[in-house]
Short mmCIF file of C-alpha atoms in Angstrom, two decimals:
data_model
loop_
_atom_site.label_atom_id
_atom_site.label_comp_id
_atom_site.label_asym_id
_atom_site.label_seq_id
_atom_site.Cartn_x
_atom_site.Cartn_y
_atom_site.Cartn_z
CA MET A 649 -40.02 -25.75 7.47
CA ASN A 650 -37.25 -27.84 8.97
CA PRO A 651 -38.50 -30.90 10.84
CA ILE A 652 -37.69 -31.31 14.52
CA GLU A 653 -34.05 -32.26 14.91
CA THR A 654 -33.79 -35.87 16.06
CA ASN A 655 -30.16 -36.83 15.46
CA VAL A 656 -28.54 -34.09 17.53
CA THR A 657 -24.77 -33.84 17.27
CA ARG A 658 -22.89 -34.48 20.53
CA ALA A 659 -20.66 -31.73 21.89
CA ASN A 660 -17.96 -34.23 22.89
CA ASP A 661 -17.61 -35.86 19.47
CA PRO A 662 -13.89 -35.53 18.55
CA ASP A 663 -14.77 -34.90 14.89
CA VAL A 664 -17.09 -31.98 15.73
CA LEU A 665 -16.32 -28.30 16.27
CA TYR A 666 -19.25 -27.54 18.55
CA PHE A 667 -20.86 -24.14 19.18
CA GLY A 668 -23.59 -24.12 21.79
CA PRO A 669 -26.23 -21.49 22.66
CA GLY A 670 -24.78 -17.99 22.91
CA VAL A 671 -22.36 -15.99 20.73
CA ASN A 672 -19.27 -17.86 19.49
CA ASN A 673 -19.75 -20.31 22.34
CA GLY A 674 -17.23 -22.93 21.30
CA THR A 675 -13.58 -23.87 21.63
CA ALA A 676 -12.67 -23.90 17.92
CA ASN A 677 -10.16 -21.26 16.89
CA ILE A 678 -11.63 -18.20 15.13
CA THR A 679 -8.90 -16.03 13.58
CA ASN A 680 -9.68 -12.52 12.36
CA GLY A 681 -13.34 -13.38 11.98
CA THR A 682 -12.67 -16.63 10.09
CA LEU A 683 -13.19 -20.25 11.09
CA TYR A 684 -11.16 -22.63 8.89
CA VAL A 685 -12.62 -26.13 8.84
CA PRO A 686 -10.18 -29.05 8.39
CA SER A 687 -10.92 -32.19 6.41
CA ASP A 688 -13.16 -34.78 8.05
CA LYS A 689 -14.57 -32.29 10.56
CA THR A 690 -18.10 -30.98 11.14
CA VAL A 691 -18.93 -27.57 12.56
CA TYR A 692 -22.15 -27.77 14.56
CA VAL A 693 -24.03 -24.64 15.63
CA ALA A 694 -26.75 -25.59 18.08
CA GLY A 695 -30.12 -23.93 18.25
CA GLY A 696 -29.76 -20.67 20.17
CA GLY A 697 -26.16 -20.39 19.03
CA LEU A 698 -24.79 -17.56 16.87
CA LEU A 699 -21.47 -17.81 15.06
CA ASP A 700 -20.04 -14.39 14.16
CA ALA A 701 -17.43 -15.62 11.68
CA GLN A 702 -16.99 -16.68 8.08
CA VAL A 703 -16.84 -20.47 7.82
CA VAL A 704 -14.19 -21.47 5.27
CA PHE A 705 -13.61 -24.84 3.58
CA GLN A 706 -10.39 -24.48 1.60
CA ASN A 707 -8.59 -27.42 -0.02
CA VAL A 708 -10.39 -29.89 2.26
CA SER A 709 -12.71 -32.87 1.86
CA ASN A 710 -15.48 -34.65 3.76
CA SER A 711 -16.34 -31.68 5.97
CA ALA A 712 -19.57 -29.94 6.95
CA ILE A 713 -21.37 -27.24 8.86
CA LYS A 714 -24.72 -28.18 10.38
CA GLY A 715 -27.16 -27.23 13.10
CA ARG A 716 -30.12 -24.98 13.84
CA GLY A 717 -28.08 -21.98 14.93
CA ILE A 718 -27.30 -18.72 13.12
CA LEU A 719 -24.33 -17.63 11.00
CA ALA A 720 -23.98 -13.85 11.09
CA ALA A 721 -20.62 -12.86 9.61
CA LYS A 722 -20.32 -9.09 9.94
CA SER A 723 -17.31 -8.47 7.71
CA SER A 724 -17.63 -11.07 4.93
CA GLY A 725 -19.83 -13.69 3.35
CA ALA A 726 -21.03 -16.45 5.65
CA VAL A 727 -19.68 -19.64 4.01
CA LEU A 728 -16.79 -19.99 1.56
CA ILE A 729 -15.96 -23.29 -0.18
CA GLU A 730 -12.88 -23.36 -2.43
CA SER A 731 -11.09 -26.23 -4.18
CA SER A 732 -12.80 -28.73 -1.92
CA SER A 733 -14.87 -31.90 -2.23
CA ASN A 734 -17.72 -33.59 -0.40
CA ILE A 735 -18.80 -30.57 1.61
CA THR A 736 -22.21 -30.30 3.30
CA VAL A 737 -23.94 -27.15 4.54
CA GLU A 738 -27.14 -28.13 6.33
CA ASP A 739 -29.99 -26.45 8.23
CA VAL A 740 -28.20 -23.34 9.50
CA VAL A 741 -29.76 -19.88 9.25
CA ILE A 742 -27.59 -17.27 7.53
CA LEU A 743 -28.48 -13.77 8.67
CA ASN A 744 -27.46 -10.66 6.72
CA PRO A 745 -23.75 -11.30 6.05
CA ASN A 746 -21.54 -8.64 4.51
CA GLY A 747 -21.39 -10.47 1.18
CA TYR A 748 -22.81 -13.64 -0.33
CA ALA A 749 -24.50 -16.10 1.99
CA LEU A 750 -22.53 -18.94 0.40
CA THR A 751 -19.82 -18.98 -2.25
CA ALA A 752 -18.39 -22.18 -3.74
CA GLY A 753 -15.63 -22.19 -6.33
CA MET A 754 -13.86 -25.01 -8.17
CA SER A 755 -15.40 -27.61 -5.88
CA GLN A 756 -17.10 -30.97 -6.32
CA GLY A 757 -19.71 -32.84 -4.32
CA ILE A 758 -21.35 -29.85 -2.66
CA ASN A 759 -24.58 -30.45 -0.71
CA ILE A 760 -26.53 -27.40 0.47
CA LEU A 761 -29.53 -28.70 2.39
CA GLY A 762 -32.34 -27.02 4.27
CA ILE A 763 -30.63 -23.70 4.93
CA ARG A 764 -32.38 -20.34 5.33
CA ALA A 765 -30.65 -17.13 4.25
CA PHE A 766 -31.68 -13.49 4.54
CA SER A 767 -29.83 -10.38 3.34
CA SER A 768 -30.48 -6.66 2.92
CA LYS A 769 -27.08 -5.24 1.89
CA GLY A 770 -25.63 -4.46 -1.52
CA ASN A 771 -24.30 -7.51 -3.40
CA GLY A 772 -26.23 -9.63 -0.93
CA ASP A 773 -26.45 -12.74 -3.11
CA GLY A 774 -27.66 -16.00 -1.67
CA ILE A 775 -25.82 -19.01 -3.12
CA ASP A 776 -23.22 -18.44 -5.85
CA LEU A 777 -21.44 -21.41 -7.44
CA PHE A 778 -18.41 -20.87 -9.71
CA CYS A 779 -16.98 -23.70 -11.82
CA CYS A 780 -18.47 -26.44 -9.65
CA ARG A 781 -19.46 -30.04 -10.36
CA ASP A 782 -21.90 -32.43 -8.74
CA ALA A 783 -23.69 -29.87 -6.58
CA LEU A 784 -27.08 -30.27 -4.90
CA ILE A 785 -29.14 -27.40 -3.48
CA ASP A 786 -32.22 -28.86 -1.79
CA GLY A 787 -34.98 -27.67 0.51
CA ILE A 788 -33.80 -24.10 1.06
CA PHE A 789 -35.52 -20.76 1.64
CA MET A 790 -33.81 -17.59 0.44
CA ARG A 791 -34.77 -13.94 0.74
CA ASN A 792 -31.91 -11.85 -0.58
CA SER A 793 -31.07 -8.36 -1.77
CA ASP A 794 -29.47 -9.72 -4.96
CA ASP A 795 -29.61 -13.02 -6.87
CA ASN A 796 -30.96 -15.86 -4.74
CA ILE A 797 -29.07 -18.54 -6.68
CA ALA A 798 -26.37 -17.81 -9.26
CA LEU A 799 -24.55 -20.49 -11.25
CA TYR A 800 -21.43 -19.06 -12.88
CA GLN A 801 -18.26 -19.98 -14.71
CA HIS A 802 -14.88 -18.27 -14.33
CA ARG A 803 -14.56 -15.21 -12.13
CA TRP A 804 -11.74 -14.09 -9.87
CA ASP A 805 -9.51 -17.14 -9.26
CA TYR A 806 -12.08 -19.78 -10.22
CA TYR A 807 -11.61 -21.69 -13.49
CA GLY A 808 -13.09 -24.73 -15.20
CA ASP A 809 -16.32 -26.18 -16.55
CA SER A 810 -19.46 -26.79 -14.50
CA SER A 811 -21.63 -29.90 -14.63
CA ASN A 812 -24.37 -31.82 -12.85
CA ILE A 813 -25.89 -29.07 -10.73
CA THR A 814 -29.36 -29.55 -9.21
CA VAL A 815 -31.57 -26.98 -7.47
CA GLN A 816 -34.80 -28.42 -6.06
CA ASN A 817 -37.62 -28.28 -3.50
CA SER A 818 -37.00 -24.66 -2.55
CA ALA A 819 -38.65 -21.25 -2.16
CA LEU A 820 -36.98 -18.08 -3.46
CA TRP A 821 -37.69 -14.41 -2.81
CA ALA A 822 -35.46 -11.91 -4.63
CA ASP A 823 -35.87 -8.33 -3.44
CA TYR A 824 -33.59 -7.35 -6.35
CA ALA A 825 -32.09 -9.16 -9.34
CA HIS A 826 -32.96 -12.79 -10.15
CA PRO A 827 -34.35 -15.67 -8.15
CA ILE A 828 -32.29 -17.93 -10.47
CA ASN A 829 -29.41 -16.68 -12.62
CA VAL A 830 -27.32 -18.97 -14.83
CA GLY A 831 -24.32 -17.87 -16.88
CA THR A 832 -22.95 -14.31 -17.03
CA HIS A 833 -19.30 -14.78 -16.00
CA GLY A 834 -16.77 -16.84 -17.96
CA ASN A 835 -13.29 -17.09 -19.41
CA THR A 836 -12.97 -15.41 -22.81
CA PRO A 837 -9.39 -16.61 -23.59
CA HIS A 838 -10.30 -20.21 -22.68
CA PRO A 839 -14.08 -20.57 -23.03
CA GLU A 840 -15.89 -22.85 -20.61
CA VAL A 841 -19.02 -25.02 -20.64
CA MET A 842 -21.89 -25.35 -18.20
CA ASP A 843 -23.45 -28.74 -18.94
CA GLY A 844 -26.30 -30.37 -17.06
CA VAL A 845 -28.38 -28.10 -14.84
CA THR A 846 -31.62 -29.33 -13.26
CA ILE A 847 -34.03 -26.91 -11.57
CA ARG A 848 -37.23 -28.47 -10.19
CA ASN A 849 -40.04 -27.99 -7.71
CA ILE A 850 -39.38 -24.33 -6.97
CA ASP A 851 -41.71 -21.63 -5.63
CA ILE A 852 -40.70 -18.16 -6.77
CA LEU A 853 -42.33 -15.75 -4.33
CA ASN A 854 -41.01 -12.43 -5.61
CA HIS A 855 -38.82 -10.81 -8.25
CA HIS A 856 -38.28 -7.05 -8.20
CA GLU A 857 -35.71 -5.62 -10.61
CA PRO A 858 -36.08 -2.14 -12.16
CA GLN A 859 -33.06 -2.58 -14.50
CA LEU A 860 -34.17 -4.17 -17.77
CA GLY A 861 -30.80 -5.85 -18.28
CA TYR A 862 -31.13 -7.88 -15.08
CA GLN A 863 -34.72 -9.09 -15.21
CA GLY A 864 -35.95 -12.67 -15.29
CA CYS A 865 -37.29 -14.95 -12.58
CA ILE A 866 -35.22 -17.56 -14.39
CA ALA A 867 -32.34 -16.07 -16.37
CA ILE A 868 -29.93 -17.99 -18.58
CA ASN A 869 -27.44 -15.41 -19.85
CA ALA A 870 -24.34 -16.71 -21.63
CA GLY A 871 -21.44 -14.26 -21.77
CA ASP A 872 -17.61 -14.44 -21.91
CA GLY A 873 -17.53 -17.30 -24.40
CA ASN A 874 -19.70 -19.53 -22.21
CA LEU A 875 -21.69 -22.38 -23.72
CA ILE A 876 -24.68 -23.37 -21.58
CA GLN A 877 -26.36 -26.63 -22.52
CA ASN A 878 -28.65 -29.41 -21.33
CA VAL A 879 -30.79 -27.52 -18.84
CA HIS A 880 -33.98 -29.09 -17.46
CA ILE A 881 -36.43 -26.86 -15.59
CA GLU A 882 -39.58 -28.47 -14.18
CA ASN A 883 -42.48 -27.83 -11.82
CA ILE A 884 -41.92 -24.13 -11.17
CA ARG A 885 -44.63 -22.00 -9.56
CA VAL A 886 -44.26 -18.23 -9.93
CA GLU A 887 -46.41 -15.89 -7.87
CA ASN A 888 -47.46 -12.36 -8.85
CA PHE A 889 -44.01 -10.80 -8.49
CA GLN A 890 -43.53 -7.05 -8.39
CA LEU A 891 -41.36 -6.16 -11.38
CA GLY A 892 -39.41 -8.08 -14.02
CA GLN A 893 -39.72 -10.88 -16.55
CA LEU A 894 -40.77 -14.49 -16.25
CA VAL A 895 -37.80 -15.83 -18.24
CA ASN A 896 -34.81 -14.17 -19.87
CA PHE A 897 -32.55 -16.34 -22.03
CA ARG A 898 -29.80 -14.36 -23.79
CA VAL A 899 -26.46 -14.88 -25.43
CA MET A 900 -25.10 -11.54 -24.39
CA TYR A 901 -22.20 -9.15 -24.17
CA ASN A 902 -22.73 -7.04 -21.07
CA THR A 903 -19.76 -4.69 -21.17
CA LYS A 904 -20.00 -4.07 -17.41
CA TYR A 905 -19.28 -7.73 -16.60
CA ASN A 906 -18.18 -9.44 -19.84
CA THR A 907 -15.20 -9.24 -22.15
CA SER A 908 -16.93 -11.05 -25.03
CA PRO A 909 -20.31 -12.53 -26.02
CA GLY A 910 -21.23 -16.03 -24.99
CA ARG A 911 -21.02 -18.93 -27.47
CA GLY A 912 -24.59 -20.08 -27.14
CA ILE A 913 -27.44 -21.68 -25.22
CA ARG A 914 -28.85 -25.02 -26.34
CA ASN A 915 -31.07 -27.90 -25.30
CA VAL A 916 -33.28 -26.31 -22.64
CA VAL A 917 -36.58 -27.87 -21.53
CA VAL A 918 -38.99 -25.87 -19.37
CA LYS A 919 -41.82 -28.12 -18.16
CA ASP A 920 -44.84 -27.30 -15.98
CA LEU A 921 -43.99 -23.66 -15.35
CA THR A 922 -47.03 -21.76 -14.03
CA TYR A 923 -47.40 -18.02 -13.53
CA GLU A 924 -50.35 -16.29 -11.93
CA GLY A 925 -50.06 -12.52 -12.10
CA ASN A 926 -50.15 -9.30 -14.08
CA HIS A 927 -46.82 -7.58 -13.41
CA ALA A 928 -44.54 -9.45 -15.81
CA ASN A 929 -42.79 -7.59 -18.59
CA PRO A 930 -42.48 -9.55 -21.87
CA SER A 931 -40.01 -12.41 -21.58
CA LEU A 932 -36.99 -12.39 -23.90
CA LEU A 933 -35.10 -15.07 -25.85
CA LEU A 934 -32.22 -13.38 -27.66
CA GLY A 935 -29.43 -15.07 -29.56
CA TYR A 936 -26.41 -12.88 -30.27
CA ASP A 937 -25.71 -13.57 -33.96
CA ARG A 938 -25.60 -16.45 -36.45
CA GLN A 939 -22.54 -17.97 -34.79
CA ARG A 940 -23.87 -17.51 -31.24
CA PRO A 941 -27.50 -18.64 -31.30
CA ILE A 942 -30.04 -20.10 -28.92
CA THR A 943 -31.20 -23.52 -30.14
CA ASN A 944 -33.62 -26.23 -29.08
CA ILE A 945 -35.80 -24.55 -26.46
CA THR A 946 -38.99 -26.42 -25.52
CA PHE A 947 -41.74 -25.22 -23.20
CA VAL A 948 -44.01 -28.05 -22.05
CA ASN A 949 -47.31 -27.20 -20.34
CA LEU A 950 -46.41 -23.55 -19.86
CA GLN A 951 -49.40 -22.07 -18.03
CA ILE A 952 -50.01 -18.32 -17.87
CA ASN A 953 -52.95 -17.24 -15.72
CA GLY A 954 -54.65 -20.57 -16.25
CA LYS A 955 -54.05 -20.77 -20.01
CA ILE A 956 -51.81 -23.47 -21.48
CA ILE A 957 -49.49 -22.03 -24.14
CA ASP A 958 -49.21 -24.42 -27.10
CA ASP A 959 -48.19 -23.97 -30.72
CA ASN A 960 -51.50 -25.62 -31.67
CA MET A 961 -53.70 -23.52 -29.37
CA LYS A 962 -56.66 -21.69 -30.84
CA LYS A 963 -55.41 -18.29 -32.02
CA PRO A 964 -55.45 -16.00 -35.06
CA SER A 965 -53.32 -17.48 -37.82
CA TRP A 966 -50.92 -14.54 -37.78
CA TYR A 967 -50.17 -14.96 -34.05
CA SER A 968 -47.50 -17.16 -32.53
CA ALA A 969 -47.94 -19.02 -29.27
CA ALA A 970 -45.19 -16.85 -27.79
CA ASP A 971 -47.46 -13.81 -28.09
CA PHE A 972 -49.68 -15.25 -25.38
CA VAL A 973 -46.90 -15.43 -22.78
CA PRO A 974 -45.91 -12.74 -23.93
CA LEU A 975 -42.40 -13.69 -25.08
CA PHE A 976 -40.20 -12.22 -27.81
CA ALA A 977 -37.65 -14.42 -29.58
CA ASN A 978 -35.30 -12.83 -32.10
CA GLU A 979 -34.00 -14.22 -35.40
CA HIS A 980 -31.09 -15.99 -33.69
CA VAL A 981 -33.38 -18.33 -31.75
CA HIS A 982 -33.92 -21.65 -33.52
CA ASN A 983 -36.25 -24.56 -32.84
CA LEU A 984 -38.38 -22.87 -30.18
CA SER A 985 -41.55 -24.82 -29.42
CA PHE A 986 -44.52 -24.75 -27.07
CA VAL A 987 -46.23 -28.10 -26.49
CA SER A 988 -48.69 -29.66 -24.04
CA ASN A 989 -49.33 -33.19 -22.90
#
């Protein structure tokens, strides 16, 4: 829950675009359902206020949207950040937009703090980042009709590598698709890299996905020549979700969304992941071929229904620790280990 607001923004601050209680109750210019935010300005939506517009940060810096009010864009996603830097989205409630709750592309220094987002429409993703660097997602609650959080490479007009992305201290409820989805889209002619993703202190409340190709409470799926590396996942609590897999790590070629396989996934640590439930399908770790493998995957203190999964656990000699997850890893997965401390 958000704490009581103590540092309330003043309506007469010249650097603030203020919206008070009521619908679109402000003087800032909304054009065709869009509010463009200049550099060095903050949009503030007060409690009891509803802003029926998409909030756009485009080629700007040092700007923000804050407040305890509601964003309810009827014809688009709620927040769009493109080619911008040092942008903060804080505390607002995003209610059933006609698209993603928040999209950020080719931007740096993104802080998404304490927001709540709810969606029920098709393609109702929560937060989607494309080719971004130095992004922090902290203290959010998401219930969405598609991926809660998706970290992608190239798509549409977004290009470039991603690095230093942190998702932490949050609760996720995916009515369809993934709570956390990393990879998928990329740039086959000019392959990109996602390097340095940290996911920690997350409660996954539900995952419900009938399609086998899109399961995984935490999915790392490298396609389109992507290389995904140096991922640290820690302190994740997964409740008894309805339908899907606990983890799904694949170097893949999904012909619906990709134009080539990914290059690989490497150096992933999953620490203190706990799952209590009985609805999980077997998890999958699938490299693509000898040239596009998954390498160096370590599970530390993986706990399934109270049992720690460890390569040295008591088990029949012909079993692997992965059988007790259960998790299947194919022949293109190298240096997979389960340890406890």
